PDB file of C-alpha atoms in Angstrom:
ATOM      1  CA  UNK A   1      87.462  92.029  91.173  1.00 59.00           C
ATOM      2  CA  UNK A   2      90.700  90.193  91.956  1.00 72.00           C
ATOM      3  CA  UNK A   3      92.755  92.968  90.374  1.00 72.00           C
ATOM      4  CA  UNK A   4      90.970  95.635  92.407  1.00 79.00           C
ATOM      5  CA  UNK A   5      91.639  93.726  95.615  1.00 80.00           C
ATOM      6  CA  UNK A   6      95.321  93.410  94.691  1.00 79.00           C
ATOM      7  CA  UNK A   7      95.584  97.148  93.964  1.00 81.00           C
ATOM      8  CA  UNK A   8      93.907  97.962  97.280  1.00 85.00           C
ATOM      9  CA  UNK A   9      96.361  95.699  99.129  1.00 87.00           C
ATOM     10  CA  UNK A  10      99.356  97.274  97.376  1.00 86.00           C
ATOM     11  CA  UNK A  11      98.168 100.758  98.263  1.00 87.00           C
ATOM     12  CA  UNK A  12      97.777  99.849 101.943  1.00 89.00           C
ATOM     13  CA  UNK A  13     101.300  98.418 102.039  1.00 90.00           C
ATOM     14  CA  UNK A  14     102.742 101.543 100.425  1.00 90.00           C
ATOM     15  CA  UNK A  15     100.891 103.735 102.941  1.00 91.00           C
ATOM     16  CA  UNK A  16     102.522 101.775 105.773  1.00 90.00           C
ATOM     17  CA  UNK A  17     105.994 101.948 104.193  1.00 90.00           C
ATOM     18  CA  UNK A  18     105.778 105.709 103.628  1.00 91.00           C
ATOM     19  CA  UNK A  19     104.779 106.201 107.248  1.00 92.00           C
ATOM     20  CA  UNK A  20     107.736 104.019 108.223  1.00 91.00           C
ATOM     21  CA  UNK A  21     110.042 106.187 106.110  1.00 90.00           C
ATOM     22  CA  UNK A  22     108.898 109.295 107.970  1.00 91.00           C
ATOM     23  CA  UNK A  23     109.453 107.712 111.384  1.00 91.00           C
ATOM     24  CA  UNK A  24     112.856 106.200 110.569  1.00 89.00           C
ATOM     25  CA  UNK A  25     114.128 109.385 108.911  1.00 88.00           C
ATOM     26  CA  UNK A  26     113.102 111.412 111.964  1.00 89.00           C
ATOM     27  CA  UNK A  27     114.861 108.887 114.236  1.00 88.00           C
ATOM     28  CA  UNK A  28     118.049 109.028 112.149  1.00 86.00           C
ATOM     29  CA  UNK A  29     118.107 112.834 112.260  1.00 86.00           C
ATOM     30  CA  UNK A  30     117.455 112.856 116.021  1.00 85.00           C
ATOM     31  CA  UNK A  31     120.117 110.275 116.884  1.00 83.00           C
ATOM     32  CA  UNK A  32     122.641 111.921 114.548  1.00 82.00           C
ATOM     33  CA  UNK A  33     122.070 115.279 116.283  1.00 81.00           C
ATOM     34  CA  UNK A  34     122.469 113.556 119.673  1.00 81.00           C
ATOM     35  CA  UNK A  35     125.769 111.961 118.641  1.00 81.00           C
ATOM     36  CA  UNK A  36     127.107 115.137 117.064  1.00 80.00           C
ATOM     37  CA  UNK A  37     127.429 116.941 120.423  1.00 77.00           C
ATOM     38  CA  UNK A  38     129.503 114.158 121.990  1.00 79.00           C
ATOM     39  CA  UNK A  39     131.500 113.727 118.795  1.00 81.00           C
ATOM     40  CA  UNK A  40     132.435 117.411 118.720  1.00 82.00           C
ATOM     41  CA  UNK A  41     133.754 117.150 122.267  1.00 82.00           C
ATOM     42  CA  UNK A  42     135.781 114.038 121.438  1.00 84.00           C
ATOM     43  CA  UNK A  43     137.224 115.617 118.312  1.00 82.00           C
ATOM     44  CA  UNK A  44     138.236 118.687 120.310  1.00 83.00           C
ATOM     45  CA  UNK A  45     140.011 116.656 122.995  1.00 82.00           C
ATOM     46  CA  UNK A  46     141.709 114.331 120.499  1.00 81.00           C
ATOM     47  CA  UNK A  47     142.808 116.982 117.982  1.00 80.00           C
ATOM     48  CA  UNK A  48     146.000 116.124 116.051  1.00 78.00           C
ATOM     49  CA  UNK A  49     146.165 112.579 117.425  1.00 77.00           C
ATOM     50  CA  UNK A  50     145.417 109.105 116.063  1.00 78.00           C
ATOM     51  CA  UNK A  51     142.283 109.084 118.194  1.00 78.00           C
ATOM     52  CA  UNK A  52     140.855 111.940 116.136  1.00 78.00           C
ATOM     53  CA  UNK A  53     141.361 110.016 112.902  1.00 77.00           C
ATOM     54  CA  UNK A  54     139.746 106.928 114.404  1.00 78.00           C
ATOM     55  CA  UNK A  55     136.753 108.937 115.631  1.00 79.00           C
ATOM     56  CA  UNK A  56     136.262 110.482 112.174  1.00 77.00           C
ATOM     57  CA  UNK A  57     136.398 107.073 110.485  1.00 74.00           C
ATOM     58  CA  UNK A  58     133.891 105.600 112.903  1.00 73.00           C
ATOM     59  CA  UNK A  59     131.275 108.351 112.944  1.00 74.00           C
ATOM     60  CA  UNK A  60     131.578 109.947 109.516  1.00 70.00           C
ATOM     61  CA  UNK A  61     128.879 107.648 108.039  1.00 64.00           C
ATOM     62  CA  UNK A  62     126.478 108.650 110.830  1.00 63.00           C
ATOM     63  CA  UNK A  63     126.926 112.419 110.746  1.00 67.00           C
ATOM     64  CA  UNK A  64     128.066 112.849 107.149  1.00 67.00           C
ATOM     65  CA  UNK A  65     126.208 115.701 105.401  1.00 74.00           C
ATOM     66  CA  UNK A  66     125.249 113.351 102.558  1.00 74.00           C
ATOM     67  CA  UNK A  67     123.412 111.017 104.935  1.00 77.00           C
ATOM     68  CA  UNK A  68     121.638 113.908 106.643  1.00 80.00           C
ATOM     69  CA  UNK A  69     120.588 115.333 103.271  1.00 83.00           C
ATOM     70  CA  UNK A  70     119.369 111.935 102.086  1.00 83.00           C
ATOM     71  CA  UNK A  71     117.165 111.524 105.194  1.00 85.00           C
ATOM     72  CA  UNK A  72     115.646 114.973 104.665  1.00 87.00           C
ATOM     73  CA  UNK A  73     115.015 114.201 100.992  1.00 89.00           C
ATOM     74  CA  UNK A  74     113.490 110.836 101.923  1.00 89.00           C
ATOM     75  CA  UNK A  75     110.808 112.632 103.946  1.00 90.00           C
ATOM     76  CA  UNK A  76     109.793 114.621 100.835  1.00 91.00           C
ATOM     77  CA  UNK A  77     109.888 111.516  98.645  1.00 91.00           C
ATOM     78  CA  UNK A  78     107.642 109.662 101.092  1.00 91.00           C
ATOM     79  CA  UNK A  79     105.097 112.493 100.888  1.00 91.00           C
ATOM     80  CA  UNK A  80     105.117 112.304  97.076  1.00 89.00           C
ATOM     81  CA  UNK A  81     104.722 108.540  97.254  1.00 89.00           C
ATOM     82  CA  UNK A  82     101.777 108.894  99.595  1.00 89.00           C
ATOM     83  CA  UNK A  83     100.045 111.364  97.256  1.00 90.00           C
ATOM     84  CA  UNK A  84     100.751 109.198  94.206  1.00 87.00           C
ATOM     85  CA  UNK A  85      99.378 106.112  95.932  1.00 87.00           C
ATOM     86  CA  UNK A  86      96.308 107.987  97.143  1.00 87.00           C
ATOM     87  CA  UNK A  87      95.452 109.337  93.698  1.00 86.00           C
ATOM     88  CA  UNK A  88      96.780 106.331  91.730  1.00 84.00           C
ATOM     89  CA  UNK A  89      98.784 108.759  89.609  1.00 85.00           C
ATOM     90  CA  UNK A  90     101.205 106.991  87.284  1.00 87.00           C
ATOM     91  CA  UNK A  91     103.493 110.024  86.946  1.00 90.00           C
ATOM     92  CA  UNK A  92     103.891 110.550  90.700  1.00 90.00           C
ATOM     93  CA  UNK A  93     104.440 106.846  91.298  1.00 90.00           C
ATOM     94  CA  UNK A  94     107.101 106.731  88.573  1.00 91.00           C
ATOM     95  CA  UNK A  95     108.885 109.721  90.110  1.00 92.00           C
ATOM     96  CA  UNK A  96     108.599 108.055  93.514  1.00 92.00           C
ATOM     97  CA  UNK A  97     110.217 104.858  92.239  1.00 93.00           C
ATOM     98  CA  UNK A  98     113.092 106.701  90.531  1.00 92.00           C
ATOM     99  CA  UNK A  99     113.759 108.798  93.654  1.00 92.00           C
ATOM    100  CA  UNK A 100     113.868 105.727  95.879  1.00 91.00           C
ATOM    101  CA  UNK A 101     116.306 104.078  93.480  1.00 92.00           C
ATOM    102  CA  UNK A 102     118.614 107.123  93.496  1.00 91.00           C
ATOM    103  CA  UNK A 103     118.497 107.400  97.303  1.00 89.00           C
ATOM    104  CA  UNK A 104     119.279 103.705  97.699  1.00 90.00           C
ATOM    105  CA  UNK A 105     122.289 103.962  95.369  1.00 88.00           C
ATOM    106  CA  UNK A 106     123.613 107.026  97.244  1.00 83.00           C
ATOM    107  CA  UNK A 107     123.235 105.289 100.612  1.00 81.00           C
ATOM    108  CA  UNK A 108     124.941 102.148  99.367  1.00 83.00           C
ATOM    109  CA  UNK A 109     127.838 104.089  97.831  1.00 79.00           C
ATOM    110  CA  UNK A 110     128.262 106.187 100.967  1.00 73.00           C
ATOM    111  CA  UNK A 111     128.296 103.105 103.203  1.00 72.00           C
ATOM    112  CA  UNK A 112     130.906 101.361 101.063  1.00 71.00           C
ATOM    113  CA  UNK A 113     133.014 104.504 100.730  1.00 66.00           C
ATOM    114  CA  UNK A 114     133.091 105.376 104.430  1.00 59.00           C
ATOM    115  CA  UNK A 115     133.343 101.843 105.842  1.00 62.00           C
ATOM    116  CA  UNK A 116     136.693 101.331 107.562  1.00 60.00           C
ATOM    117  CA  UNK A 117     137.734  99.820 110.856  1.00 59.00           C
ATOM    118  CA  UNK A 118     139.497 102.341 113.104  1.00 59.00           C
ATOM    119  CA  UNK A 119     143.034 101.306 114.028  1.00 64.00           C
ATOM    120  CA  UNK A 120     143.328 102.570 117.596  1.00 65.00           C
ATOM    121  CA  UNK A 121     144.965 101.077 120.661  1.00 67.00           C
ATOM    122  CA  UNK A 122     144.743 101.833 124.335  1.00 66.00           C
ATOM    123  CA  UNK A 123     148.285 103.170 124.316  1.00 69.00           C
ATOM    124  CA  UNK A 124     147.068 106.013 122.092  1.00 71.00           C
ATOM    125  CA  UNK A 125     145.089 107.380 125.025  1.00 76.00           C
ATOM    126  CA  UNK A 126     148.303 108.734 126.547  1.00 78.00           C
ATOM    127  CA  UNK A 127     148.384 111.326 123.777  1.00 78.00           C
ATOM    128  CA  UNK A 128     145.353 112.983 125.395  1.00 82.00           C
ATOM    129  CA  UNK A 129     147.579 114.304 128.163  1.00 83.00           C
ATOM    130  CA  UNK A 130     149.074 116.765 125.694  1.00 81.00           C
ATOM    131  CA  UNK A 131     145.758 118.647 125.751  1.00 80.00           C
ATOM    132  CA  UNK A 132     145.698 119.092 129.525  1.00 85.00           C
ATOM    133  CA  UNK A 133     148.338 121.836 130.111  1.00 86.00           C
ATOM    134  CA  UNK A 134     146.205 124.386 128.250  1.00 85.00           C
ATOM    135  CA  UNK A 135     143.277 123.893 130.622  1.00 87.00           C
ATOM    136  CA  UNK A 136     142.191 127.113 132.300  1.00 82.00           C
ATOM    137  CA  UNK A 137     144.188 129.469 130.059  1.00 84.00           C
ATOM    138  CA  UNK A 138     142.420 132.567 128.831  1.00 84.00           C
ATOM    139  CA  UNK A 139     142.883 131.890 125.125  1.00 87.00           C
ATOM    140  CA  UNK A 140     141.836 128.234 125.526  1.00 85.00           C
ATOM    141  CA  UNK A 141     138.460 128.800 127.088  1.00 87.00           C
ATOM    142  CA  UNK A 142     136.840 126.561 124.462  1.00 88.00           C
ATOM    143  CA  UNK A 143     139.161 123.704 125.494  1.00 87.00           C
ATOM    144  CA  UNK A 144     138.380 124.302 129.172  1.00 89.00           C
ATOM    145  CA  UNK A 145     134.652 124.183 128.440  1.00 90.00           C
ATOM    146  CA  UNK A 146     135.068 120.971 126.422  1.00 88.00           C
ATOM    147  CA  UNK A 147     136.973 119.241 129.250  1.00 90.00           C
ATOM    148  CA  UNK A 148     134.355 120.253 131.793  1.00 89.00           C
ATOM    149  CA  UNK A 149     131.452 119.146 129.569  1.00 88.00           C
ATOM    150  CA  UNK A 150     133.037 115.810 128.733  1.00 88.00           C
ATOM    151  CA  UNK A 151     133.942 114.974 132.323  1.00 88.00           C
ATOM    152  CA  UNK A 152     130.447 115.878 133.495  1.00 88.00           C
ATOM    153  CA  UNK A 153     128.644 113.939 130.785  1.00 86.00           C
ATOM    154  CA  UNK A 154     130.782 110.801 130.873  1.00 87.00           C
ATOM    155  CA  UNK A 155     131.482 110.951 134.639  1.00 89.00           C
ATOM    156  CA  UNK A 156     135.249 110.678 134.347  1.00 89.00           C
ATOM    157  CA  UNK A 157     138.288 112.639 135.517  1.00 89.00           C
ATOM    158  CA  UNK A 158     141.694 113.032 133.863  1.00 87.00           C
ATOM    159  CA  UNK A 159     142.997 110.659 131.218  1.00 87.00           C
ATOM    160  CA  UNK A 160     143.831 107.574 133.251  1.00 86.00           C
ATOM    161  CA  UNK A 161     143.153 108.844 136.746  1.00 85.00           C
ATOM    162  CA  UNK A 162     142.336 112.175 138.386  1.00 84.00           C
ATOM    163  CA  UNK A 163     146.006 112.595 139.407  1.00 85.00           C
ATOM    164  CA  UNK A 164     146.789 113.386 135.767  1.00 86.00           C
ATOM    165  CA  UNK A 165     145.587 116.926 136.443  1.00 88.00           C
ATOM    166  CA  UNK A 166     148.166 117.313 139.144  1.00 85.00           C
ATOM    167  CA  UNK A 167     150.932 115.911 136.959  1.00 85.00           C
ATOM    168  CA  UNK A 168     150.248 117.755 133.689  1.00 84.00           C
ATOM    169  CA  UNK A 169     149.180 121.141 135.072  1.00 82.00           C
ATOM    170  CA  UNK A 170     150.090 123.461 137.899  1.00 82.00           C
ATOM    171  CA  UNK A 171     146.765 122.832 139.588  1.00 84.00           C
ATOM    172  CA  UNK A 172     146.756 121.624 143.188  1.00 84.00           C
ATOM    173  CA  UNK A 173     143.482 119.721 142.765  1.00 85.00           C
ATOM    174  CA  UNK A 174     141.333 118.551 139.870  1.00 87.00           C
ATOM    175  CA  UNK A 175     138.624 120.703 138.255  1.00 88.00           C
ATOM    176  CA  UNK A 176     135.208 120.865 139.866  1.00 88.00           C
ATOM    177  CA  UNK A 177     133.804 118.951 136.862  1.00 88.00           C
ATOM    178  CA  UNK A 178     135.448 115.828 138.341  1.00 89.00           C
ATOM    179  CA  UNK A 179     133.046 115.825 141.289  1.00 89.00           C
ATOM    180  CA  UNK A 180     130.125 113.455 141.376  1.00 85.00           C
ATOM    181  CA  UNK A 181     128.163 116.183 143.219  1.00 86.00           C
ATOM    182  CA  UNK A 182     129.297 119.449 141.696  1.00 84.00           C
ATOM    183  CA  UNK A 183     129.375 122.783 143.517  1.00 85.00           C
ATOM    184  CA  UNK A 184     131.975 125.550 143.638  1.00 87.00           C
ATOM    185  CA  UNK A 185     135.072 124.247 145.461  1.00 84.00           C
ATOM    186  CA  UNK A 186     133.874 120.631 145.550  1.00 87.00           C
ATOM    187  CA  UNK A 187     137.124 119.288 144.036  1.00 84.00           C
ATOM    188  CA  UNK A 188     139.268 121.073 146.618  1.00 86.00           C
ATOM    189  CA  UNK A 189     137.134 119.726 149.448  1.00 85.00           C
ATOM    190  CA  UNK A 190     137.214 116.198 148.006  1.00 83.00           C
ATOM    191  CA  UNK A 191     140.981 116.317 147.448  1.00 77.00           C
ATOM    192  CA  UNK A 192     141.683 117.095 151.071  1.00 82.00           C
ATOM    193  CA  UNK A 193     138.860 115.218 152.764  1.00 81.00           C
ATOM    194  CA  UNK A 194     137.164 112.484 150.695  1.00 79.00           C
ATOM    195  CA  UNK A 195     138.551 111.349 147.348  1.00 82.00           C
ATOM    196  CA  UNK A 196     135.518 109.160 146.765  1.00 82.00           C
ATOM    197  CA  UNK A 197     133.596 112.283 145.827  1.00 83.00           C
ATOM    198  CA  UNK A 198     135.695 112.438 142.629  1.00 87.00           C
ATOM    199  CA  UNK A 199     135.110 110.317 139.551  1.00 87.00           C
ATOM    200  CA  UNK A 200     137.524 107.429 139.826  1.00 84.00           C
ATOM    201  CA  UNK A 201     137.601 106.426 136.164  1.00 86.00           C
ATOM    202  CA  UNK A 202     139.662 108.315 133.605  1.00 86.00           C
ATOM    203  CA  UNK A 203     138.297 109.837 130.410  1.00 86.00           C
ATOM    204  CA  UNK A 204     140.755 107.923 128.220  1.00 85.00           C
ATOM    205  CA  UNK A 205     138.860 104.598 128.449  1.00 85.00           C
ATOM    206  CA  UNK A 206     135.605 106.492 127.903  1.00 86.00           C
ATOM    207  CA  UNK A 207     136.914 108.044 124.679  1.00 85.00           C
ATOM    208  CA  UNK A 208     138.279 104.679 123.570  1.00 82.00           C
ATOM    209  CA  UNK A 209     134.870 103.051 124.111  1.00 81.00           C
ATOM    210  CA  UNK A 210     133.179 105.919 122.300  1.00 82.00           C
ATOM    211  CA  UNK A 211     135.444 105.504 119.280  1.00 79.00           C
ATOM    212  CA  UNK A 212     134.899 101.757 119.161  1.00 76.00           C
ATOM    213  CA  UNK A 213     131.168 102.370 118.968  1.00 71.00           C
ATOM    214  CA  UNK A 214     128.304 103.419 121.212  1.00 72.00           C
ATOM    215  CA  UNK A 215     124.705 102.324 121.543  1.00 77.00           C
ATOM    216  CA  UNK A 216     123.630 105.359 119.551  1.00 76.00           C
ATOM    217  CA  UNK A 217     125.903 104.320 116.692  1.00 77.00           C
ATOM    218  CA  UNK A 218     124.469 100.801 116.762  1.00 80.00           C
ATOM    219  CA  UNK A 219     120.971 102.276 116.605  1.00 82.00           C
ATOM    220  CA  UNK A 220     121.960 104.344 113.565  1.00 80.00           C
ATOM    221  CA  UNK A 221     123.390 101.310 111.817  1.00 80.00           C
ATOM    222  CA  UNK A 222     120.219  99.347 112.492  1.00 85.00           C
ATOM    223  CA  UNK A 223     118.073 102.209 111.182  1.00 85.00           C
ATOM    224  CA  UNK A 224     120.231 102.496 108.073  1.00 83.00           C
ATOM    225  CA  UNK A 225     119.855  98.804 107.253  1.00 86.00           C
ATOM    226  CA  UNK A 226     116.112  98.962 107.966  1.00 88.00           C
ATOM    227  CA  UNK A 227     115.647 101.939 105.651  1.00 89.00           C
ATOM    228  CA  UNK A 228     117.532 100.135 102.888  1.00 88.00           C
ATOM    229  CA  UNK A 229     115.374  97.011 103.203  1.00 91.00           C
ATOM    230  CA  UNK A 230     112.200  99.113 103.303  1.00 91.00           C
ATOM    231  CA  UNK A 231     113.282 100.973 100.176  1.00 91.00           C
ATOM    232  CA  UNK A 232     113.803  97.724  98.254  1.00 92.00           C
ATOM    233  CA  UNK A 233     110.357  96.518  99.329  1.00 93.00           C
ATOM    234  CA  UNK A 234     108.753  99.865  98.440  1.00 92.00           C
ATOM    235  CA  UNK A 235     110.326  99.857  94.966  1.00 92.00           C
ATOM    236  CA  UNK A 236     109.047  96.335  94.308  1.00 92.00           C
ATOM    237  CA  UNK A 237     105.528  97.237  95.441  1.00 91.00           C
ATOM    238  CA  UNK A 238     105.560 100.456  93.406  1.00 91.00           C
ATOM    239  CA  UNK A 239     106.529  98.588  90.247  1.00 90.00           C
ATOM    240  CA  UNK A 240     103.741  96.083  90.839  1.00 89.00           C
ATOM    241  CA  UNK A 241     101.195  98.860  91.433  1.00 88.00           C
ATOM    242  CA  UNK A 242     102.327 100.698  88.299  1.00 87.00           C
ATOM    243  CA  UNK A 243     101.887  97.552  86.234  1.00 87.00           C
ATOM    244  CA  UNK A 244      98.435  96.882  87.706  1.00 83.00           C
ATOM    245  CA  UNK A 245      97.222 100.455  87.107  1.00 82.00           C
ATOM    246  CA  UNK A 246      98.629 100.598  83.572  1.00 76.00           C
ATOM    247  CA  UNK A 247      97.151  97.218  82.661  1.00 71.00           C
ATOM    248  CA  UNK A 248      93.796  98.207  84.150  1.00 65.00           C
ATOM    249  CA  UNK A 249      93.626 101.394  82.074  1.00 68.00           C
ATOM    250  CA  UNK A 250      94.821  99.795  78.853  1.00 63.00           C
ATOM    251  CA  UNK A 251      92.549  96.733  78.690  1.00 57.00           C
ATOM    252  CA  UNK A 252      88.823  96.743  79.651  1.00 54.00           C
ATOM    253  CA  UNK A 253      87.256  94.280  82.004  1.00 49.00           C
ATOM    254  CA  UNK A 254      86.664  90.888  80.364  1.00 50.00           C
ATOM    255  CA  UNK A 255      83.360  90.380  82.199  1.00 50.00           C
ATOM    256  CA  UNK A 256      81.928  93.746  81.271  1.00 47.00           C
ATOM    257  CA  UNK A 257      78.273  93.549  80.087  1.00 49.00           C
ATOM    258  CA  UNK A 258      77.761  94.947  76.577  1.00 46.00           C
ATOM    259  CA  UNK A 259      74.557  97.044  76.476  1.00 52.00           C
ATOM    260  CA  UNK A 260      71.877  95.635  74.149  1.00 52.00           C
ATOM    261  CA  UNK A 261      71.058  97.687  71.052  1.00 54.00           C
ATOM    262  CA  UNK A 262      67.499  98.971  70.871  1.00 53.00           C
ATOM    263  CA  UNK A 263      65.314  97.062  68.371  1.00 53.00           C
ATOM    264  CA  UNK A 264      64.917  98.632  64.960  1.00 48.00           C
ATOM    265  CA  UNK A 265      61.253  99.012  64.095  1.00 48.00           C
ATOM    266  CA  UNK A 266      62.013  99.388  60.395  1.00 45.00           C
ATOM    267  CA  UNK A 267      63.529  95.924  60.121  1.00 44.00           C
ATOM    268  CA  UNK A 268      60.227  93.974  60.380  1.00 45.00           C
ATOM    269  CA  UNK A 269      58.555  96.342  58.014  1.00 40.00           C
ATOM    270  CA  UNK A 270      61.281  95.924  55.486  1.00 42.00           C
ATOM    271  CA  UNK A 271      61.199  92.198  55.866  1.00 38.00           C
ATOM    272  CA  UNK A 272      57.399  92.128  55.513  1.00 42.00           C
ATOM    273  CA  UNK A 273      57.520  94.339  52.486  1.00 44.00           C
ATOM    274  CA  UNK A 274      60.156  92.179  50.910  1.00 42.00           C
ATOM    275  CA  UNK A 275      58.124  89.083  51.703  1.00 40.00           C
ATOM    276  CA  UNK A 276      55.002  90.525  50.040  1.00 43.00           C
ATOM    277  CA  UNK A 277      56.974  91.350  46.927  1.00 42.00           C
ATOM    278  CA  UNK A 278      58.701  88.007  46.915  1.00 40.00           C
ATOM    279  CA  UNK A 279      55.353  86.206  47.387  1.00 43.00           C
ATOM    280  CA  UNK A 280      54.166  87.413  44.010  1.00 44.00           C
ATOM    281  CA  UNK A 281      54.606  84.800  41.351  1.00 45.00           C
ATOM    282  CA  UNK A 282      57.437  85.485  38.958  1.00 44.00           C
ATOM    283  CA  UNK A 283      58.506  88.525  40.903  1.00 43.00           C
ATOM    284  CA  UNK A 284      61.740  88.928  42.790  1.00 46.00           C
ATOM    285  CA  UNK A 285      64.445  91.547  43.322  1.00 42.00           C
ATOM    286  CA  UNK A 286      66.211  90.576  40.127  1.00 43.00           C
ATOM    287  CA  UNK A 287      63.093  90.555  37.948  1.00 46.00           C
ATOM    288  CA  UNK A 288      62.815  93.972  36.277  1.00 43.00           C
ATOM    289  CA  UNK A 289      59.330  93.197  34.912  1.00 46.00           C
ATOM    290  CA  UNK A 290      57.838  93.368  38.406  1.00 45.00           C
ATOM    291  CA  UNK A 291      58.042  97.114  38.345  1.00 44.00           C
ATOM    292  CA  UNK A 292      56.014  97.313  35.057  1.00 48.00           C
ATOM    293  CA  UNK A 293      53.193  94.940  36.043  1.00 48.00           C
ATOM    294  CA  UNK A 294      50.596  97.659  36.872  1.00 50.00           C
ATOM    295  CA  UNK A 295      51.233  99.432  33.553  1.00 48.00           C
ATOM    296  CA  UNK A 296      50.792  96.169  31.569  1.00 49.00           C
ATOM    297  CA  UNK A 297      47.476  95.420  33.304  1.00 54.00           C
ATOM    298  CA  UNK A 298      46.154  98.875  32.456  1.00 54.00           C
ATOM    299  CA  UNK A 299      47.111  98.471  28.778  1.00 58.00           C
ATOM    300  CA  UNK A 300      45.366  95.088  28.564  1.00 58.00           C
ATOM    301  CA  UNK A 301      42.140  96.512  29.993  1.00 60.00           C
ATOM    302  CA  UNK A 302      42.223  99.367  27.473  1.00 59.00           C
ATOM    303  CA  UNK A 303      42.580  96.951  24.531  1.00 60.00           C
ATOM    304  CA  UNK A 304      39.640  94.809  25.747  1.00 56.00           C
ATOM    305  CA  UNK A 305      37.457  97.934  26.092  1.00 61.00           C
ATOM    306  CA  UNK A 306      38.402  99.050  22.566  1.00 56.00           C
ATOM    307  CA  UNK A 307      37.515  95.621  21.085  1.00 56.00           C
ATOM    308  CA  UNK A 308      34.083  95.636  22.770  1.00 58.00           C
ATOM    309  CA  UNK A 309      33.254  99.113  21.387  1.00 58.00           C
ATOM    310  CA  UNK A 310      34.284  98.060  17.856  1.00 56.00           C
ATOM    311  CA  UNK A 311      32.118  94.928  17.915  1.00 55.00           C
ATOM    312  CA  UNK A 312      29.158  96.832  19.165  1.00 50.00           C
TER     313      UNK A 312
END
């Protein structure tokens, strides 16, 4: 009974851990997709600069294809683990344990391989100005779109200040994406009437803060550590469940009641018959003369009858 209760408890814990794997894997994939959009914009604006290298070092563990593939594979492994736990199948549970071990080793190797502190300084933000003269050109429409998207999302304008657009380009006023309330011609109106309608903070400090780490990146790191701890716990529980199931199938229950054998009716008869034979004087199983006693009695009677006829 104690073993059955332990197996039931182990199965419940594995159910909960597999559900946790599904939720955490979905969260990792969602946050990684959310970060990827902003990261693409940063990589476009910081191309061929030290900021690009720093951004790649910081976010490669989060959006690396290996990590994304591992999270997708973990969802499948959790489903197999759930089925193996539900059916108490030793083969599925063994495959589940081996898969968790491989995934954990890949995650650990990837984290060690990609871990590196980005060496970036605030003075490197000046290099972003080299990307501004191409704004608005026909063959650099992708760069124009990236500048507009980044300034709108992060609510910034220019590199250090919105006047960078006037210094680095031939524009007479900043792009409309610098306006806090965007509409066609809003930047021109703000430049001549009310500069407070423009974003006052530059995009350089925003990119620097993004490279140093965002809340989304912290969430991904927390999820990664949580998945690793959950995998260690799941492997330990799976090993314990495998041992309990294998031991339960190999050895029977010690308190099992052995069914009583039906009584043999021939035994008393045999015993009684043996007793009747043994009760005869001078007769036992080793005495061969017991078998010839009836024949001897008959011969004696015949001799007495013959003697009586002769005397008569």
